[in-house]
PDB file of C-alpha atoms and ligand atoms in Angstrom:
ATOM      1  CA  UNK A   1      63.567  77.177 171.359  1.00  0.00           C
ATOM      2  CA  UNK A   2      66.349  75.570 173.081  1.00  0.00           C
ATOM      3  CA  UNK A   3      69.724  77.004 172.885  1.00  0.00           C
ATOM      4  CA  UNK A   4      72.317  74.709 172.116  1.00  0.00           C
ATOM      5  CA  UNK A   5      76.322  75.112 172.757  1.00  0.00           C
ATOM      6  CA  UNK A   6      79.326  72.732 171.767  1.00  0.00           C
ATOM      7  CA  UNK A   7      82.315  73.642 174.339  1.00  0.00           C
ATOM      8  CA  UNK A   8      85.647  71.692 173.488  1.00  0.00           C
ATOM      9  CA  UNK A   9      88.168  71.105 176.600  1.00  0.00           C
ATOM     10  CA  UNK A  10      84.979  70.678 179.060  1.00  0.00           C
ATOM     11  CA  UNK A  11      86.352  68.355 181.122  1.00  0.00           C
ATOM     12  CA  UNK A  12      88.710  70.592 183.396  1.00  0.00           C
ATOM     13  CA  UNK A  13      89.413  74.739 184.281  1.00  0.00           C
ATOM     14  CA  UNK A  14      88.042  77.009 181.809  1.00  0.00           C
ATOM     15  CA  UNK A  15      85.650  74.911 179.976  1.00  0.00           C
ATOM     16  CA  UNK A  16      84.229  73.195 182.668  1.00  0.00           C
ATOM     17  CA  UNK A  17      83.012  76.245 184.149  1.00  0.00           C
ATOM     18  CA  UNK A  18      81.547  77.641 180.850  1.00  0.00           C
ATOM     19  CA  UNK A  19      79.354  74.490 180.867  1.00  0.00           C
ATOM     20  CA  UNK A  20      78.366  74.647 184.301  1.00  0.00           C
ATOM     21  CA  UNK A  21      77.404  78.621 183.832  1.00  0.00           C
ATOM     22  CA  UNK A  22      75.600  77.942 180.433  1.00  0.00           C
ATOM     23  CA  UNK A  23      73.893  74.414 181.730  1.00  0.00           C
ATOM     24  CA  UNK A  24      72.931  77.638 184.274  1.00  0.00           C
ATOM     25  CA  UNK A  25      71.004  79.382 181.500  1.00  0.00           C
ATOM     26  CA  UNK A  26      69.319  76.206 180.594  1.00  0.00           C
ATOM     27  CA  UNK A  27      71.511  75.802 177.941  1.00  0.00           C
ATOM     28  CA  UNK A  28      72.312  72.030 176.727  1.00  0.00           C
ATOM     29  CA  UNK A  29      75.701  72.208 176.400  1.00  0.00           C
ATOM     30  CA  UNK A  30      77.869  69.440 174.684  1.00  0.00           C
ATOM     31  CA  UNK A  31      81.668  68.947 176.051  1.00  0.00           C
ATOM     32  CA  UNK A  32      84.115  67.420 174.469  1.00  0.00           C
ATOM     33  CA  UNK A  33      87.304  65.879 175.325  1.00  0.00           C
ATOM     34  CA  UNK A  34      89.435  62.401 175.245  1.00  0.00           C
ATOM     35  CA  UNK A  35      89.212  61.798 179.089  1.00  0.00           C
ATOM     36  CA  UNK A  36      85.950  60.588 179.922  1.00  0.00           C
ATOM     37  CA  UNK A  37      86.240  60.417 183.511  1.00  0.00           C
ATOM     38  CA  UNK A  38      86.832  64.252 183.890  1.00  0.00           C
ATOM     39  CA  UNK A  39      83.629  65.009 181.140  1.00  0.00           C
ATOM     40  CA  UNK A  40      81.615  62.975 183.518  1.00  0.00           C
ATOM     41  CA  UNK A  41      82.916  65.232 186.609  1.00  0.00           C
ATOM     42  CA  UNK A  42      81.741  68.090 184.651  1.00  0.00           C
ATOM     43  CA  UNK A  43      78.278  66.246 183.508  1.00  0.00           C
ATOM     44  CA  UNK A  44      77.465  65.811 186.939  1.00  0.00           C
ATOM     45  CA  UNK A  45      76.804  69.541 187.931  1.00  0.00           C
ATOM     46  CA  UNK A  46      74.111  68.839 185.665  1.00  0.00           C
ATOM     47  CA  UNK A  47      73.247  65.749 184.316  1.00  0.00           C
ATOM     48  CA  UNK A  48      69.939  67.342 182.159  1.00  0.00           C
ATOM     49  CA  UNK A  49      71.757  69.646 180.119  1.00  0.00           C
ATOM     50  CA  UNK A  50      75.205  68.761 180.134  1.00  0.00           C
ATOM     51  CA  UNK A  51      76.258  65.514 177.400  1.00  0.00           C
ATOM     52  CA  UNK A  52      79.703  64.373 177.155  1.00  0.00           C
ATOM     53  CA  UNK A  53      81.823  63.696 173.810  1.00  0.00           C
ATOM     54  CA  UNK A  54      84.781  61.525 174.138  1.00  0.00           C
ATOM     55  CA  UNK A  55      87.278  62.690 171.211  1.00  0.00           C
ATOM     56  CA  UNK A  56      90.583  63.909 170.453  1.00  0.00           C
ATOM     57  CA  UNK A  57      89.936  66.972 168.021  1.00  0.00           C
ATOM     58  CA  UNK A  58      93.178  66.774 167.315  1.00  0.00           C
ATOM     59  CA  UNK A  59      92.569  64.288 164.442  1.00  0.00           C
ATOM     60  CA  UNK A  60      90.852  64.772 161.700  1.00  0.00           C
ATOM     61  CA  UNK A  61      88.768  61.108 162.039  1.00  0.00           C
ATOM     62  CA  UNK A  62      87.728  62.010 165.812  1.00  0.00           C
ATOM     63  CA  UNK A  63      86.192  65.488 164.273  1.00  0.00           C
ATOM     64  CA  UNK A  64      84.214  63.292 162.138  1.00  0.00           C
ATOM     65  CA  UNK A  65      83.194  61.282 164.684  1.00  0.00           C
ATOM     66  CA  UNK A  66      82.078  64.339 166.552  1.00  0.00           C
ATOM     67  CA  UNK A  67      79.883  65.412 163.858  1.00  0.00           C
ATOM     68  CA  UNK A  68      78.320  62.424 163.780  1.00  0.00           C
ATOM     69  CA  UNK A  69      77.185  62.373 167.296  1.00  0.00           C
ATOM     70  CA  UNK A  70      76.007  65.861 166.753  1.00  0.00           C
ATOM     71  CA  UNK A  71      74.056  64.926 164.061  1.00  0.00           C
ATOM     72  CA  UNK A  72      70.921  66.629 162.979  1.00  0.00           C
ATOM     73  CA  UNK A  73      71.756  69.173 166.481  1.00  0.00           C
ATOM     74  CA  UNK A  74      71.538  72.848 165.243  1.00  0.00           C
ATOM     75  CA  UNK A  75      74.354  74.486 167.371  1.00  0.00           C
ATOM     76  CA  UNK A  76      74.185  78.421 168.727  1.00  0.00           C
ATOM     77  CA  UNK A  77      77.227  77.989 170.362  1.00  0.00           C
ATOM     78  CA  UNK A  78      80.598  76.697 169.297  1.00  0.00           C
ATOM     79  CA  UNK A  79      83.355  77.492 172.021  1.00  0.00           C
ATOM     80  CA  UNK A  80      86.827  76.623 171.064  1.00  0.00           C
ATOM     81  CA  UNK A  81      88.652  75.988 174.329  1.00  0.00           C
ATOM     82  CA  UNK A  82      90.487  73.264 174.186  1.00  0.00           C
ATOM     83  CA  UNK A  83      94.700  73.517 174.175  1.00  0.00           C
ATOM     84  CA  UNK A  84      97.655  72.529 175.373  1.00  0.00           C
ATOM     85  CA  UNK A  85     100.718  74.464 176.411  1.00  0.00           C
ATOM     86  CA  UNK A  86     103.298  72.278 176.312  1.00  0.00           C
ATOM     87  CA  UNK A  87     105.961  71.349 176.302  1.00  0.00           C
ATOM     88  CA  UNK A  88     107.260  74.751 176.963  1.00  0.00           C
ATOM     89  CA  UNK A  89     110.634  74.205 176.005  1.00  0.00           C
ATOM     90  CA  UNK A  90     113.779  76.578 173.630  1.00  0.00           C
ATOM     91  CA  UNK A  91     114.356  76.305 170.412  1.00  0.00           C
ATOM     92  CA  UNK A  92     117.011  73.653 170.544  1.00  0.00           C
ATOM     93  CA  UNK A  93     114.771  71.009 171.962  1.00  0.00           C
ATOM     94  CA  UNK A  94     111.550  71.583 169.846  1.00  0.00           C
ATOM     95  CA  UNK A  95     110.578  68.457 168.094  1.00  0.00           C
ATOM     96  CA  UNK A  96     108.783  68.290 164.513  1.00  0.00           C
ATOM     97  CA  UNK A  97     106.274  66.008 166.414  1.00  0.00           C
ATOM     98  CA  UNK A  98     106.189  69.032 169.533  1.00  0.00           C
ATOM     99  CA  UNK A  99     105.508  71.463 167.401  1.00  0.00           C
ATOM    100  CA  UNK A 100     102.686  69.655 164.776  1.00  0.00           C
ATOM    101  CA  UNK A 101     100.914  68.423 167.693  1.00  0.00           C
ATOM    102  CA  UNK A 102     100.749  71.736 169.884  1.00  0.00           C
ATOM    103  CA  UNK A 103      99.519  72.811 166.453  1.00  0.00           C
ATOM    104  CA  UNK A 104      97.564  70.400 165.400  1.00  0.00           C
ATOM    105  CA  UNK A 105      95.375  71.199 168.987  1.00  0.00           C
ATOM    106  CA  UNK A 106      94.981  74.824 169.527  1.00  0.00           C
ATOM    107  CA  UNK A 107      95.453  75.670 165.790  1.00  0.00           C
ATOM    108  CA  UNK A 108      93.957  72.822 162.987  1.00  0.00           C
ATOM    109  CA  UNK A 109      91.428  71.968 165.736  1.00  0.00           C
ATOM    110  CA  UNK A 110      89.577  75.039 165.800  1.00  0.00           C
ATOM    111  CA  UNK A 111      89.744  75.828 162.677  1.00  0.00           C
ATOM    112  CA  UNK A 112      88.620  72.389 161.182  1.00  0.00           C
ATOM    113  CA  UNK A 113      86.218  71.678 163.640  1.00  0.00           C
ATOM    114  CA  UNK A 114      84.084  75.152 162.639  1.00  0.00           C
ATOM    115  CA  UNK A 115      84.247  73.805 159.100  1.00  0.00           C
ATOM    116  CA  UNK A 116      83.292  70.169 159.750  1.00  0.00           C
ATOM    117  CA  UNK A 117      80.069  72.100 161.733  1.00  0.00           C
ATOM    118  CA  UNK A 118      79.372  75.043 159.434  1.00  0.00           C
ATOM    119  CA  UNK A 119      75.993  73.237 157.973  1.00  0.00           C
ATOM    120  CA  UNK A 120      74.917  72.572 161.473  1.00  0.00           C
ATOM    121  CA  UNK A 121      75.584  75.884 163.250  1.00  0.00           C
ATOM    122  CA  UNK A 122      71.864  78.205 162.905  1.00  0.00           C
ATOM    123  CA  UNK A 123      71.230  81.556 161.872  1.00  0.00           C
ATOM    124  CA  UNK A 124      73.184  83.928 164.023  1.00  0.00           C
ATOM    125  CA  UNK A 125      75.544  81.209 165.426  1.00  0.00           C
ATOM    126  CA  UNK A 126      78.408  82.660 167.753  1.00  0.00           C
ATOM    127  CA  UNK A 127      81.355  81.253 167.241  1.00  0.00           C
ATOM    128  CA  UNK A 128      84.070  81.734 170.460  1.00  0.00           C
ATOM    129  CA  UNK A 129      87.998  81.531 170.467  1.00  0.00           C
ATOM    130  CA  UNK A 130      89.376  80.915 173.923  1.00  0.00           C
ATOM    131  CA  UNK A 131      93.002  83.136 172.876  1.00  0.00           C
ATOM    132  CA  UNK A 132      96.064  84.542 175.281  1.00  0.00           C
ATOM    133  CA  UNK A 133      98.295  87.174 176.113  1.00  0.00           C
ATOM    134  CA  UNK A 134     100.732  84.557 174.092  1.00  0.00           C
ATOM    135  CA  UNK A 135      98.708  84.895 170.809  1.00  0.00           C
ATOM    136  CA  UNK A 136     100.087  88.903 170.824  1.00  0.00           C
ATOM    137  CA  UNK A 137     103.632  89.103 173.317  1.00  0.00           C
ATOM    138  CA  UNK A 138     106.007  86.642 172.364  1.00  0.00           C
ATOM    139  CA  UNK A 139     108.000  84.750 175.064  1.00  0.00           C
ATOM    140  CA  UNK A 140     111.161  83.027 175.212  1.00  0.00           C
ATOM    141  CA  UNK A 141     110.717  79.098 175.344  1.00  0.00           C
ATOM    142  CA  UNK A 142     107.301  79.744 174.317  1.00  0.00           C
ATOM    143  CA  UNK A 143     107.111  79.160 170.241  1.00  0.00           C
ATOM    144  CA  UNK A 144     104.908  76.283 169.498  1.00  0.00           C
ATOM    145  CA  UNK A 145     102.393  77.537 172.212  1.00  0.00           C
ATOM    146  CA  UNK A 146     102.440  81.538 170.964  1.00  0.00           C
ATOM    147  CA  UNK A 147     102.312  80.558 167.203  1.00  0.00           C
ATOM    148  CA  UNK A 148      99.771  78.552 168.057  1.00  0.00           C
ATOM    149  CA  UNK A 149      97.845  81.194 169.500  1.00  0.00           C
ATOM    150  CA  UNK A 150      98.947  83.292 167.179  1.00  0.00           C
ATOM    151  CA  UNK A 151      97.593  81.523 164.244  1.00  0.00           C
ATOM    152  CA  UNK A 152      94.317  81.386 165.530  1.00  0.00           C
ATOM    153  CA  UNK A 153      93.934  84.936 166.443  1.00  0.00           C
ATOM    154  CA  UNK A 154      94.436  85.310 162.361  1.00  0.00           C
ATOM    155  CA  UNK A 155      91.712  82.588 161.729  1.00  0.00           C
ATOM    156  CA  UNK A 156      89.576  84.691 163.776  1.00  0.00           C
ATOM    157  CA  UNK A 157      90.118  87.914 161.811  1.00  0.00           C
ATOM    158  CA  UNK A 158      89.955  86.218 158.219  1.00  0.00           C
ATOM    159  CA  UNK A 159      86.371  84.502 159.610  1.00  0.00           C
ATOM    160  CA  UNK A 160      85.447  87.479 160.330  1.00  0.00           C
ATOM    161  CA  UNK A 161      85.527  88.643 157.083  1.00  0.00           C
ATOM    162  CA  UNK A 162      84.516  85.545 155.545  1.00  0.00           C
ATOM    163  CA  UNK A 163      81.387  85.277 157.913  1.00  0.00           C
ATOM    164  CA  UNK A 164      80.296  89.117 156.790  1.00  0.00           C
ATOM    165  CA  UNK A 165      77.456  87.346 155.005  1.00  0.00           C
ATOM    166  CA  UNK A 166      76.574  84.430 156.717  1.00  0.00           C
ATOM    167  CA  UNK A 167      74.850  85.430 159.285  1.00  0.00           C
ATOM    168  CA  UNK A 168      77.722  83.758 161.775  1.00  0.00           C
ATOM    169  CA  UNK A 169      79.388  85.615 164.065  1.00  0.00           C
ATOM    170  CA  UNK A 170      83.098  85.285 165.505  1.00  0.00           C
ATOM    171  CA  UNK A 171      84.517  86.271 169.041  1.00  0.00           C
ATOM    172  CA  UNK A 172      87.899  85.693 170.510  1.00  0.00           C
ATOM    173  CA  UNK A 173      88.783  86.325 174.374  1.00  0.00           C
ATOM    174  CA  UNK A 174      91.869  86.086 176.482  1.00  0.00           C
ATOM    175  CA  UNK A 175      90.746  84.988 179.819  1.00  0.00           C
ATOM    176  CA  UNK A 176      93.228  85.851 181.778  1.00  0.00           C
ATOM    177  CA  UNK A 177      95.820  83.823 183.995  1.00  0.00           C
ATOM    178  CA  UNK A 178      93.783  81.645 185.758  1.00  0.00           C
ATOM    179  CA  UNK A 179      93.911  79.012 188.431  1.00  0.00           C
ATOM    180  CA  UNK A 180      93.071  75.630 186.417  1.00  0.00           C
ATOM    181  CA  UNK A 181      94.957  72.545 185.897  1.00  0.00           C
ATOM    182  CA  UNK A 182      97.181  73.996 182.616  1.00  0.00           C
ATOM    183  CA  UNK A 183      98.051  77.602 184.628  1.00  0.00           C
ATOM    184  CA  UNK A 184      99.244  74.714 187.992  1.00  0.00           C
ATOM    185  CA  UNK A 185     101.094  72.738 185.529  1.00  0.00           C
ATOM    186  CA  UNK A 186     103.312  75.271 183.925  1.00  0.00           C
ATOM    187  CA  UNK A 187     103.739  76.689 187.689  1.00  0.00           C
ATOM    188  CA  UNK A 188     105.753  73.690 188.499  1.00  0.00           C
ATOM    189  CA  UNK A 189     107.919  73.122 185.823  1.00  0.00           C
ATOM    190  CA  UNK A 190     111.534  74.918 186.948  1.00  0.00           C
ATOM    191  CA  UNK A 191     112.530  75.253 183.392  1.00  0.00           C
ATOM    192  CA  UNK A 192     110.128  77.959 183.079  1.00  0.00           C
ATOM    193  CA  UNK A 193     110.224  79.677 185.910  1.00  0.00           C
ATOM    194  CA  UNK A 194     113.903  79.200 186.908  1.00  0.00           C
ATOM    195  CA  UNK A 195     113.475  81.634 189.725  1.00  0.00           C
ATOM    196  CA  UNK A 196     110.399  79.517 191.113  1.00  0.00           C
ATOM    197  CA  UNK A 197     107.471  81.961 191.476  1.00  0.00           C
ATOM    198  CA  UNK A 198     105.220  79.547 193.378  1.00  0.00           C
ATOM    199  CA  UNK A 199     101.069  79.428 193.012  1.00  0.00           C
ATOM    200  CA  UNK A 200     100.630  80.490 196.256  1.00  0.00           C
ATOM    201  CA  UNK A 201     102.376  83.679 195.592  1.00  0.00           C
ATOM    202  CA  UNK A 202     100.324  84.262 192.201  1.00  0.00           C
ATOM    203  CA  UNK A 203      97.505  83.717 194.249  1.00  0.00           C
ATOM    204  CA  UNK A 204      98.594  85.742 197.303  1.00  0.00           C
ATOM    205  CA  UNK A 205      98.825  88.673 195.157  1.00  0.00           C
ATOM    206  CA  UNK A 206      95.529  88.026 193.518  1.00  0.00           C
ATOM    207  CA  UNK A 207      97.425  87.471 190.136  1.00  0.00           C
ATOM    208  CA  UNK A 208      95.501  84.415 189.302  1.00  0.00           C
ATOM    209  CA  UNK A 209      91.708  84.679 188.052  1.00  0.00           C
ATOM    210  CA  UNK A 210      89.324  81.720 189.022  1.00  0.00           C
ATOM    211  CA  UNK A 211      87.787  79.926 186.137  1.00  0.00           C
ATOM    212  CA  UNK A 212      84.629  80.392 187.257  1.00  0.00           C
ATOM    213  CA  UNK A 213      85.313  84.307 186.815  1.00  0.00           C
ATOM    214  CA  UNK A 214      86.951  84.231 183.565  1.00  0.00           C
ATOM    215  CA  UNK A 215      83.768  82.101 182.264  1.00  0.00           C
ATOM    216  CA  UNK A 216      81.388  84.895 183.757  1.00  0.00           C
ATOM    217  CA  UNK A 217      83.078  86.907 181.555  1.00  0.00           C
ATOM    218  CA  UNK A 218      83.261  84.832 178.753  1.00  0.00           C
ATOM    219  CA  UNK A 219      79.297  84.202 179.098  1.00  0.00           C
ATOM    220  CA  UNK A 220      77.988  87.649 179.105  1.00  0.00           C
ATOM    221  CA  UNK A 221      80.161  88.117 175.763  1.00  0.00           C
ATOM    222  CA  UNK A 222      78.235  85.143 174.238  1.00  0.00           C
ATOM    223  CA  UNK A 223      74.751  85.806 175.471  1.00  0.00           C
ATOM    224  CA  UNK A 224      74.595  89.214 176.085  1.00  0.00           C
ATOM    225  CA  UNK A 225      75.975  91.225 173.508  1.00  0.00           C
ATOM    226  CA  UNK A 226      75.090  92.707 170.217  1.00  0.00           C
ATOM    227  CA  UNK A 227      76.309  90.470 166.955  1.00  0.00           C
ATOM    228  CA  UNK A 228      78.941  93.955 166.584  1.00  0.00           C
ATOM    229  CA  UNK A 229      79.900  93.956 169.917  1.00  0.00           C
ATOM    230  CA  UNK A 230      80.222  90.255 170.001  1.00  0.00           C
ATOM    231  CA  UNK A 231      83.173  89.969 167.158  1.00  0.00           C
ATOM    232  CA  UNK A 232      84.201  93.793 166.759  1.00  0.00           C
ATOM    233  CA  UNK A 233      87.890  92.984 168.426  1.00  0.00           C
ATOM    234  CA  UNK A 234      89.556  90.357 170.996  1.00  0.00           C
ATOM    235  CA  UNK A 235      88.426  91.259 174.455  1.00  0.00           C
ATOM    236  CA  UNK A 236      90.372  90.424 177.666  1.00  0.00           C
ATOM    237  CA  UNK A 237      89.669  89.665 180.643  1.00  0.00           C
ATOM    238  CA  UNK A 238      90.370  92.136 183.782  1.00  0.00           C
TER     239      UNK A 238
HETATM  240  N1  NAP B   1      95.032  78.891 182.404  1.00  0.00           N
HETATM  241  C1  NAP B   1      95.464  80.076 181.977  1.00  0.00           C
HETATM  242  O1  NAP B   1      96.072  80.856 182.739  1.00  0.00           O
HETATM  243  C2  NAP B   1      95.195  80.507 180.550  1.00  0.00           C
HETATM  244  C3  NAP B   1      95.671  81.762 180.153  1.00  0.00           C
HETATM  245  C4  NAP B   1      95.393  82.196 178.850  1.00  0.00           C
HETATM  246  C5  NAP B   1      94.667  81.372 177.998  1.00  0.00           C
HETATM  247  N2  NAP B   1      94.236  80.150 178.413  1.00  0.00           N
HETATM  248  C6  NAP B   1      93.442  79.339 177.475  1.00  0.00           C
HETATM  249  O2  NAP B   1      92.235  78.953 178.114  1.00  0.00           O
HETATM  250  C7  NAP B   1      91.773  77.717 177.545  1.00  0.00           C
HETATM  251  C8  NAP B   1      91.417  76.743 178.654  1.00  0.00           C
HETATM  252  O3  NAP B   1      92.602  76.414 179.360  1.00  0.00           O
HETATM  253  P1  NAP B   1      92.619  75.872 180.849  1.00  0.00           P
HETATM  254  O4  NAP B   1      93.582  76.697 181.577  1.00  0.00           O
HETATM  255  O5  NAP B   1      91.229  75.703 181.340  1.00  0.00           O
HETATM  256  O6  NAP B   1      93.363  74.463 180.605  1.00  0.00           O
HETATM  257  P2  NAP B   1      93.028  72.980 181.055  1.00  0.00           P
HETATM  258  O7  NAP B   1      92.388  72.900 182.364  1.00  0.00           O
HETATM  259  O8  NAP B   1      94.288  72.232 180.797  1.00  0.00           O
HETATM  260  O9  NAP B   1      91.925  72.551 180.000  1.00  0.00           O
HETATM  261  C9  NAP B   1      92.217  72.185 178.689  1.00  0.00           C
HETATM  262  C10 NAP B   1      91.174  71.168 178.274  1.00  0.00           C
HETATM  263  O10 NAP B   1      91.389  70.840 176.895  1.00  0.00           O
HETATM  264  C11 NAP B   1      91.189  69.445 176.736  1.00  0.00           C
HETATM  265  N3  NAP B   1      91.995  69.003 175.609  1.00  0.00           N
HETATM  266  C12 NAP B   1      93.335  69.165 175.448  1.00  0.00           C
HETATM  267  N4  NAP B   1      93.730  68.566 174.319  1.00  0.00           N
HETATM  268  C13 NAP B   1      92.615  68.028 173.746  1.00  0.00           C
HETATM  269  C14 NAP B   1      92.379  67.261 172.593  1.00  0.00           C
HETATM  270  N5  NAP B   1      93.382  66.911 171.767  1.00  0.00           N
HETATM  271  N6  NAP B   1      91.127  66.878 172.306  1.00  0.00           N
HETATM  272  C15 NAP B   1      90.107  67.200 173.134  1.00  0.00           C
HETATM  273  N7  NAP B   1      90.262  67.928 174.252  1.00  0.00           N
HETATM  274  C16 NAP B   1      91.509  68.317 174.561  1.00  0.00           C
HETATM  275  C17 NAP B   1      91.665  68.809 178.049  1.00  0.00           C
HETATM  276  O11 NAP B   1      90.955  67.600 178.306  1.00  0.00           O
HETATM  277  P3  NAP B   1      91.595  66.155 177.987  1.00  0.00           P
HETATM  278  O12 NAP B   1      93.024  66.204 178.402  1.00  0.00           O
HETATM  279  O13 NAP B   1      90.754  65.203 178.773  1.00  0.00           O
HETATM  280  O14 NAP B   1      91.418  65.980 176.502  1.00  0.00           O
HETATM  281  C18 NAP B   1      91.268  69.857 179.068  1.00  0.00           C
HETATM  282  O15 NAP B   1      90.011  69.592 179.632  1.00  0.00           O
HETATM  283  C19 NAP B   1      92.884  77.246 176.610  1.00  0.00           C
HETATM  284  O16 NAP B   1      92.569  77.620 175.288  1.00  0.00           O
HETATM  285  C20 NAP B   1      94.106  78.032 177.078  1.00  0.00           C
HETATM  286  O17 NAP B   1      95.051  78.202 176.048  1.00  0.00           O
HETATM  287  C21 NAP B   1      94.496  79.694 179.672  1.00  0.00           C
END
């Protein structure tokens, strides 16, 4: 039967390359995200298995909407990618807005999303959290981003137990630093790195994964592993 996977954030880096690799597998893959344009970039690496889904999952109407264009589609694979990072900024200049949105993205998103899908995800459904380094080592400048992470590294570990009799499995992975539009973004912002460590000298020193390789990664954990392999602890990638 055909294998069907939801990927949020397909548009650009990470989940862009998960789609292209699981379109691969002949895998139709829906990608979501509220730029169009870039979903279409990604749709056209393989316009017969690979369906854009304009949306903010940010709000709670635009994760109904998604459920309604998913209607009646039983998923296998639900990839939570999407995030932002920013702003990266200290505590004195962290907004209530900063915070709920960063928040409301990498945390609410996730979490709501999985439970606006549960009736439409089949017997022996993989669920996958994209996580970080940030989710575990905490970093100055860095709080809305690592709670965020954070937070869903717990959501993974309580739906893990929760799931212990559904049939539904859960996986989280950090991929790694990696060269896509977020990592390129932070890498020019001084007020992070004061002392300027450039991309070209992440890359130079091989420091930087490609997308592409962190998704090869992140494939093989969704399609070739046992349901206790799949969602026995966070894996990274190295
Ligand atoms: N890059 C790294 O070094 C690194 C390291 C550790 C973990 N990660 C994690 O890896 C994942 C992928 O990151 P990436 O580096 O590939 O970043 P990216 O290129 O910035 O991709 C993020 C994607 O999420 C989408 N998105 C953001 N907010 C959204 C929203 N409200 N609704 C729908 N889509 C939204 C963006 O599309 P639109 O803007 O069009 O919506 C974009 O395509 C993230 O979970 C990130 O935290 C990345």
């Amino acid at each position: 039967m055909q294998k069907i996977a939801v990927i949020t954030g397909g548009g650009t880096g990470l989940g862009q390359s998960l789609a292209k690799q699981l379109a691969e597998q002949n895998i139709i893959v829906y990608i979501i995200g509220r730029r169009t344009h870039k979903l279409l970039e990604t749709q056209a690496f393989s316009p017969n298995h690979i369906i854009p889904i304009t949306a903010d999952i940010s709000l709670p109407e635009e994760r109904a909407k998604i459920k309604t264009k998913l209607n009646n589609i039983k998923i296998d694979y639900l990839i939570h990618n999407a995030a932002t990072a920013f702003p990266i900024i200290p505590l004195e200049k962290i907004s209530l807005e900063d915070f709920r949105h960063i928040i409301a993205i990498n945390t609410e998103a996730p979490l709501f999303l999985t439970q606006c899908l549960l009736s439409q995800l089949k017997k022996h459904a993989r669920i996958l959290h994209i996580s970080s380094d940030c989710a575990h080592y905490p970093l100055a400048n860095w709080i809305p981003y690592c709670t965020s992470k954070s937070a869903l590294f717990m959501i993974y570990q309580c739906l893990k137990k929760e799931f212990q009799h559904k049939d539904i499995y859960i996986g989280s992975i950090d991929p790694g630093m990696m060269d896509t539009p977020m990592q390129r973004a932070i890498l020019d912002d001084l007020v992070i790195f004061p002392e300027k460590i450039s991309l070209a000298e992440l890359q130079k020193q091989n420091l930087l994964f490609s997308p592409d390789y962190s998704a090869k990664y992140c494939v093989n954990l969704l399609l070739n592993t046992t349901p206790e392999e799949f969602q026995t602890r966070e894996y990274v990638v190295n």
